[in-house]
CSV table of C-alpha atoms in Angstrom, one decimal:
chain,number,residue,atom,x,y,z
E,9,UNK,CA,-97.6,-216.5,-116.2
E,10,UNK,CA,-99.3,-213.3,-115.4
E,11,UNK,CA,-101.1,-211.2,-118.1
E,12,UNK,CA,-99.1,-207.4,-118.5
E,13,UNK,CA,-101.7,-205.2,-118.8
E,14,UNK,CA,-99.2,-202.0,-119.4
E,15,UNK,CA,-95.8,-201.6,-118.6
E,16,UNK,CA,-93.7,-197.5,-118.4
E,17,UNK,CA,-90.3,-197.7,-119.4
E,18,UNK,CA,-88.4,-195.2,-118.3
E,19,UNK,CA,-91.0,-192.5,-118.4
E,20,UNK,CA,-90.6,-188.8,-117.5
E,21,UNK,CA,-93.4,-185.5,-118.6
E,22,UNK,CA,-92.1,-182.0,-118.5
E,23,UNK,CA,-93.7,-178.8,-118.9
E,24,UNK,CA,-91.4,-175.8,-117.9
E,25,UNK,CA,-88.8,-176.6,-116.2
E,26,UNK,CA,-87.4,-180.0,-113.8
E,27,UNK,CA,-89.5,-183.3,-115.0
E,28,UNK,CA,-92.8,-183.5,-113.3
E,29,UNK,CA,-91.8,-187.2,-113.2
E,30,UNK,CA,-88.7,-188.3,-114.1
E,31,UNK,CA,-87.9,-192.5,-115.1
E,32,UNK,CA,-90.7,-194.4,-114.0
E,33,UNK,CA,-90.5,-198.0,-114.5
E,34,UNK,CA,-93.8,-199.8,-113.9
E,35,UNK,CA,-95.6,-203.0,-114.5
E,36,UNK,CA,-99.1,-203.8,-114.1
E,37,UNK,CA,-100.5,-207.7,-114.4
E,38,UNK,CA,-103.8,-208.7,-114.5
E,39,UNK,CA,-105.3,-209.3,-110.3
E,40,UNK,CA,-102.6,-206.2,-109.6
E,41,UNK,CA,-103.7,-203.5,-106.7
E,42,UNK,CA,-100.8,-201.0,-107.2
E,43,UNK,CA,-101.4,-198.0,-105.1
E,44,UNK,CA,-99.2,-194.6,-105.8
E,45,UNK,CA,-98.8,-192.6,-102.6
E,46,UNK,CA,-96.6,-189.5,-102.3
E,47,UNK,CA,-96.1,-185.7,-101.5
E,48,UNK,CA,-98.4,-182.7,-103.0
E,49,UNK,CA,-96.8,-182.2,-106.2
E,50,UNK,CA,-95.2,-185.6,-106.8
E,51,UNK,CA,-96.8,-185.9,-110.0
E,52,UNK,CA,-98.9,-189.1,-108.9
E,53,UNK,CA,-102.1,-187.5,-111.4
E,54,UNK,CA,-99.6,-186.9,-114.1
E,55,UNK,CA,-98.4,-190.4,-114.0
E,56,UNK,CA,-101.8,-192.2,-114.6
E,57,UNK,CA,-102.4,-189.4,-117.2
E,58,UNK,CA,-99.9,-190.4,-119.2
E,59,UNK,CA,-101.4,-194.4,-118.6
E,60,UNK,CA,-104.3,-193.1,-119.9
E,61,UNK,CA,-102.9,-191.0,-123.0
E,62,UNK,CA,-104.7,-188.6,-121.3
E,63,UNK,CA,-100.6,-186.3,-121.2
E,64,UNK,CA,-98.3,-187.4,-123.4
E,65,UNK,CA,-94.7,-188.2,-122.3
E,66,UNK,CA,-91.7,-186.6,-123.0
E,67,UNK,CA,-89.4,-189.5,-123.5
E,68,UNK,CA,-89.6,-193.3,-122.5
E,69,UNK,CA,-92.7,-195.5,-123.6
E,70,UNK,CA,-95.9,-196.4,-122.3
E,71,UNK,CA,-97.1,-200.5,-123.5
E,72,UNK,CA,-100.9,-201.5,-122.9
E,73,UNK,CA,-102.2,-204.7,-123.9
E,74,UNK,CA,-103.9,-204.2,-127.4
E,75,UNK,CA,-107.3,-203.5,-126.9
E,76,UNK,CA,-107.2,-203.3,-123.2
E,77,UNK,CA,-110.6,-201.7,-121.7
E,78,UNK,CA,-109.9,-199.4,-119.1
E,79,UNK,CA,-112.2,-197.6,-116.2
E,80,UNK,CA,-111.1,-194.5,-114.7
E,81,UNK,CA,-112.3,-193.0,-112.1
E,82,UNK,CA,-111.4,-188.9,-111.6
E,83,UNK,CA,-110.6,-187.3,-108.6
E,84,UNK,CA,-112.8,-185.0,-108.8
E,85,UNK,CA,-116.2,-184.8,-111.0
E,86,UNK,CA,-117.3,-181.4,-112.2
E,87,UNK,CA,-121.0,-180.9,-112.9
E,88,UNK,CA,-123.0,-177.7,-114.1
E,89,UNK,CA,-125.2,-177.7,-110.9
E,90,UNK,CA,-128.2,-175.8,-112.7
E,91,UNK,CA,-128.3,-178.7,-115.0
E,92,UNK,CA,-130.9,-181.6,-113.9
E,93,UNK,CA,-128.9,-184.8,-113.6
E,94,UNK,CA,-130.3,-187.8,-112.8
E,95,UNK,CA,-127.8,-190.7,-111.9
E,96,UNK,CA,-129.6,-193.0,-114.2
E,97,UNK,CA,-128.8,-190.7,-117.4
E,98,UNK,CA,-125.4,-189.8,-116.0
E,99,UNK,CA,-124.6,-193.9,-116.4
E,100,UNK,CA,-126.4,-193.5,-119.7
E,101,UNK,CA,-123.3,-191.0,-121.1
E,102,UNK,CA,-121.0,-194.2,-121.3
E,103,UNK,CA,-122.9,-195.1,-124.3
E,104,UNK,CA,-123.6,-198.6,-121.9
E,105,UNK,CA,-127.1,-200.7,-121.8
E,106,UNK,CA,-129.1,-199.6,-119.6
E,107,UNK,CA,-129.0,-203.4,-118.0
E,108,UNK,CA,-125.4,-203.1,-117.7
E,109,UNK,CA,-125.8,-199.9,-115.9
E,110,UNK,CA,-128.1,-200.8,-113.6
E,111,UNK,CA,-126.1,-203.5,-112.6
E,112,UNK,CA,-123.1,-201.8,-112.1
E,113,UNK,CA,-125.0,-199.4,-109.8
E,114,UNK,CA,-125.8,-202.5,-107.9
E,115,UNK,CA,-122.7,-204.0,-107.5
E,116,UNK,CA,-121.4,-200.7,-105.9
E,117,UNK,CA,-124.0,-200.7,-103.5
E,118,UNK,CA,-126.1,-197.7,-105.1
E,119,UNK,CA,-128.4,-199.7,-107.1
E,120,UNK,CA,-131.5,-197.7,-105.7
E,121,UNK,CA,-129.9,-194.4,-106.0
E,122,UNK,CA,-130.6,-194.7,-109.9
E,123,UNK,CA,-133.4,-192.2,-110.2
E,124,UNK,CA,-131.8,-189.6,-107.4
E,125,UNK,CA,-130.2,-186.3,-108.7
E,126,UNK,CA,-126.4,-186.8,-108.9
E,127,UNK,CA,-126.3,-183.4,-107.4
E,128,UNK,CA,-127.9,-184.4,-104.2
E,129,UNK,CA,-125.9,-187.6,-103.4
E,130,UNK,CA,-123.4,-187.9,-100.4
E,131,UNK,CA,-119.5,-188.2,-101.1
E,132,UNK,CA,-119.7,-191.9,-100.5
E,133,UNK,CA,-122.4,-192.5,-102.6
E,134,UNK,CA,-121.3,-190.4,-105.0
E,135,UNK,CA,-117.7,-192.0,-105.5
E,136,UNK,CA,-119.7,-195.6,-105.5
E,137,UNK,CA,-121.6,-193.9,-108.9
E,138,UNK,CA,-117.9,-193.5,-110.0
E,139,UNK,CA,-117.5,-196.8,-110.0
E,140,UNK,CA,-120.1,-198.2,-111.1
E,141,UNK,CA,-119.7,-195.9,-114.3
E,142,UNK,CA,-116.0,-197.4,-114.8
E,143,UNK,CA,-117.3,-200.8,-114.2
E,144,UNK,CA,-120.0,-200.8,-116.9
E,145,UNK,CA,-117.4,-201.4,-119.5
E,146,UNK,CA,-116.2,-204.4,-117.6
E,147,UNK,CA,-112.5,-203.4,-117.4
E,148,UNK,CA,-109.4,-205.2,-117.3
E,149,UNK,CA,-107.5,-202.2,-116.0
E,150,UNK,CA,-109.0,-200.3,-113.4
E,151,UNK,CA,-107.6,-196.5,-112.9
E,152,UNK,CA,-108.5,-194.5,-109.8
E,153,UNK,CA,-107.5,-191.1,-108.2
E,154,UNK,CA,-108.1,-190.9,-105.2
E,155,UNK,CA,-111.4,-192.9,-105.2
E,156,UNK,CA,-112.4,-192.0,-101.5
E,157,UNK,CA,-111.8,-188.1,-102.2
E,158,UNK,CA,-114.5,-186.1,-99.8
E,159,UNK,CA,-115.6,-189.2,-97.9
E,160,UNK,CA,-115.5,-189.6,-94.4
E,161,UNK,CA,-113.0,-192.3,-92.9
E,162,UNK,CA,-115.4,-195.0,-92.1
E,163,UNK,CA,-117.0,-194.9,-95.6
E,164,UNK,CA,-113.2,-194.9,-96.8
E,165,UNK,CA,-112.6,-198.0,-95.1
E,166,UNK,CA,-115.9,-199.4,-97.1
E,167,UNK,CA,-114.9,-198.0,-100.7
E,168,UNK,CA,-111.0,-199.9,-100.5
E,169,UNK,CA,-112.9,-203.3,-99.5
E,170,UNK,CA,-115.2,-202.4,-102.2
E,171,UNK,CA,-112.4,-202.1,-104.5
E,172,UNK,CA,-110.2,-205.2,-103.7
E,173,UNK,CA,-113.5,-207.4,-104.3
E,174,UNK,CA,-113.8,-206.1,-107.7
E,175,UNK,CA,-110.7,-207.0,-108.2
E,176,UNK,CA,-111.3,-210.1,-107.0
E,177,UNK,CA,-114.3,-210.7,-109.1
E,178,UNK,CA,-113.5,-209.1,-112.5
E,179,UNK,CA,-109.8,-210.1,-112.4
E,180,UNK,CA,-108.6,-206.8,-113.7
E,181,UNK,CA,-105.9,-204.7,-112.7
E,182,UNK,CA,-105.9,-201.8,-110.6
E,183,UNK,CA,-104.0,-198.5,-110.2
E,184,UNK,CA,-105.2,-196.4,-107.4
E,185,UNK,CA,-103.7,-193.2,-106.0
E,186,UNK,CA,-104.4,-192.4,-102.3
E,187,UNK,CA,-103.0,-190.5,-99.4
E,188,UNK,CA,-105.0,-192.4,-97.0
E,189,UNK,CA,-101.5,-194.0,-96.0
E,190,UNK,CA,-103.3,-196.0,-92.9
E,191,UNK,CA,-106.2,-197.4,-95.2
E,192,UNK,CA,-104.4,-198.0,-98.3
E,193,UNK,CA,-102.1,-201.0,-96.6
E,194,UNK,CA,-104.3,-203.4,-96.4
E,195,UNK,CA,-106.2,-202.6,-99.8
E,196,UNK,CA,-103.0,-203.0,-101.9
E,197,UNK,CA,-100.6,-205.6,-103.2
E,198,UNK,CA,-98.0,-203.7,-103.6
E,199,UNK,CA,-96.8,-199.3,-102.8
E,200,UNK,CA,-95.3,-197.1,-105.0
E,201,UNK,CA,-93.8,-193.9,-103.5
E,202,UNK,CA,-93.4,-191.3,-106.1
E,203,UNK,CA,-91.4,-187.8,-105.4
E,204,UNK,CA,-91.0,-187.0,-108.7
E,205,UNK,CA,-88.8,-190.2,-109.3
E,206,UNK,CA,-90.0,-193.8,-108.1
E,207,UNK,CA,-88.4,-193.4,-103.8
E,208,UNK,CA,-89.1,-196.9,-103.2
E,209,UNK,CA,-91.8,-200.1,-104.1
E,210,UNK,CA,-92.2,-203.0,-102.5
E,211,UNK,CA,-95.2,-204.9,-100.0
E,212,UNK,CA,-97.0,-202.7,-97.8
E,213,UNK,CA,-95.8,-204.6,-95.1
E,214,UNK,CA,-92.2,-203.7,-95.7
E,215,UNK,CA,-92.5,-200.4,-97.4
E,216,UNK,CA,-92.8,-198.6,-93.8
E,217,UNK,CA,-89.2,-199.8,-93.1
E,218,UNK,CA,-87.8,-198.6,-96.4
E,219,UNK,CA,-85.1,-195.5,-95.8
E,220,UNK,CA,-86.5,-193.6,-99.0
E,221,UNK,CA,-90.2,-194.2,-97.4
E,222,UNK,CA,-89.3,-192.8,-93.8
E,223,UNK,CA,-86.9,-189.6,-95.4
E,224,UNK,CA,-90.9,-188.6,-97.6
E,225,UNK,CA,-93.2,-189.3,-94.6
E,226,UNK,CA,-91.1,-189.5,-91.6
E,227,UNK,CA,-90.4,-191.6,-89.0
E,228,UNK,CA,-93.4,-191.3,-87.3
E,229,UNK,CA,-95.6,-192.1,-90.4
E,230,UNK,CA,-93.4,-195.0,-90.8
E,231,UNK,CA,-93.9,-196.5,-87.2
E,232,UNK,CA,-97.5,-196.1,-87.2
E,233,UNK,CA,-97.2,-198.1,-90.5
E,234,UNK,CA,-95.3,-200.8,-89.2
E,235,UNK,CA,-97.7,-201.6,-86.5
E,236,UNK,CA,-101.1,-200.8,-88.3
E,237,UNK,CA,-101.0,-203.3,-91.2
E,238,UNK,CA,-103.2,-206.8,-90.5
E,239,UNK,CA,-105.3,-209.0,-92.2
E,240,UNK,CA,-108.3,-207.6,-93.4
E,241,UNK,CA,-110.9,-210.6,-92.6
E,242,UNK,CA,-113.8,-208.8,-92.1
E,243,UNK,CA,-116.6,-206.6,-94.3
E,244,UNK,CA,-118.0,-203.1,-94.3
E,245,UNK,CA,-121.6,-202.0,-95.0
E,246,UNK,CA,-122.5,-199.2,-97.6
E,247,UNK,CA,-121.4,-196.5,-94.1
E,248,UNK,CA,-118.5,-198.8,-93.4
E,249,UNK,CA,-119.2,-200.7,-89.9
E,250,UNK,CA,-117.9,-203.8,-89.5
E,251,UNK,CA,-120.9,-206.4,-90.5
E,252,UNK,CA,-119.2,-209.9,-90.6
E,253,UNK,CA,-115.8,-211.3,-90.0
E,254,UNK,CA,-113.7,-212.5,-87.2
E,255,UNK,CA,-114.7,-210.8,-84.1
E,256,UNK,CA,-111.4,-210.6,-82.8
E,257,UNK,CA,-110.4,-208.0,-85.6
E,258,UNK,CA,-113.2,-205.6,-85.4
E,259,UNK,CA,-111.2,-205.0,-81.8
E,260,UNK,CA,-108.3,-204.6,-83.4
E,261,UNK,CA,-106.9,-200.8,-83.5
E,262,UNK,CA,-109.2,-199.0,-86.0
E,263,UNK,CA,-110.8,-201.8,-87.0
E,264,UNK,CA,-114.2,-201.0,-84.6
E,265,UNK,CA,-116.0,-199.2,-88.1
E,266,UNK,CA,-115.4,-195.7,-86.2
E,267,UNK,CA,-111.6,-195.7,-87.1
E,268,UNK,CA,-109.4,-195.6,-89.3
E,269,UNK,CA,-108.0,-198.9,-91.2
């Protein structure tokens, strides 16, 4: 039976106006990769807001498993740039040993970034710090807006195989936002396409057929889907080329570490 990590029942927020999101029904288990795609404005940030406790909800309930450690990682991270930074004492702010720290930073690939200025670091490396600062408290859930924000699409393709190992390892849940529609189906279990309301859910592999899916993204979108999605056999490096796996597939159509995934 799989462990619920947290469960929305019939959740909507409102400020001013028409719900920002409006009934959302959602379970998460324990070796979960839910990933939320959906318009500008579909209120994908506001719904793991509200998993966080970070916004509070205007009717339905949110359940997480008592005790539950989560890791978040922001969209974006907002620094004073006149204030010296170091990444080693920005992993010291999660109150985490220094040990565990350091081997986050390692797991992430950016182990010997530790005594570089945060300031300084590339969008990759910089979203692998991210990580690595959820992952020091060893979570069971992990939460992540749009983890490969400001990276380019090969490092992208890195930073999702990153994230379905950790998954792999640690045995947590995840929930990811992205709008990185072509990389995001073969780094999930399963899609959720919010418009406010939930449009449709399902496998990646199906979603693309899915009328609700097609009417958000069009039909295009929704062919390119269809055809993209394959079985991810292979590994990135810390720039995202293809380093090992089945040769056949780093032939395959975006699958060369200069394309998309």
């Amino acid at each position: 039976m799989p462990e619920r990590l947290v469960t929305l029942n019939n959740v909507s927020v409102r400020f001013d106006g028409p719900p920002v999101i409006d009934g959302i029904n959602l379970t998460v288990n324990r070796g979960d990769i839910v990933t939320i795609i959906g318009p500008n404005g579909a209120g994908k940030t506001t719904l793991i807001k509200s998993v966080l406790g970070l916004q509070r909800v205007s009717s339905g309930n949110i359940w997480l498993k008592p005790g539950v450690r989560i890791g978040y990682v922001p969209q974006h991270l907002v620094l004073q740039p006149t204030l010296p930074l170091s990444v080693r004492r920005f992993m010291m702010l999660t109150g985490e040993a220094g040990d565990r720290c350091q081997q986050a930073l390692t797991r992430t690939g950016v182990g010997h970034l530790v005594d570089a200025s945060i300031h300084h670091l590339s969008g990759g490396e910089k979203q692998r710090v991210l990580i690595a600062r959820a992952l020091a408290r060893n979570p069971e859930l992990l939460v992540l807006d749009e983890p490969a924000q400001g990276v380019d699409i090969n490092g992208q393709a890195a930073l999702y195989e990153l994230i379905r190992s950790l998954r792999d390892e640690l045995h947590c849940g995840v929930i990811m936002i992205s709008h990185d529609l072509h990389l995001v189906m073969a780094a999930t279990d399963q899609v959720i396409c919010l418009n406010q309301h939930v449009c449709c859910s399902g496998r990646p592999e199906d979603i693309s057929a899915d009328p609700a899916f097609i009417e958000t993204f069009g039909q295009q979108v929704a062919e390119s889907l269809a055809v993209y999605h394959h079985h991810h056999n292979h590994q990135h490096n810390l720039h995202g080329d293809v380093v090992a796996g089945d040769a056949d597939h780093r032939q395959h159509e975006g699958c060369s570490g200069h394309g998309a995934h």
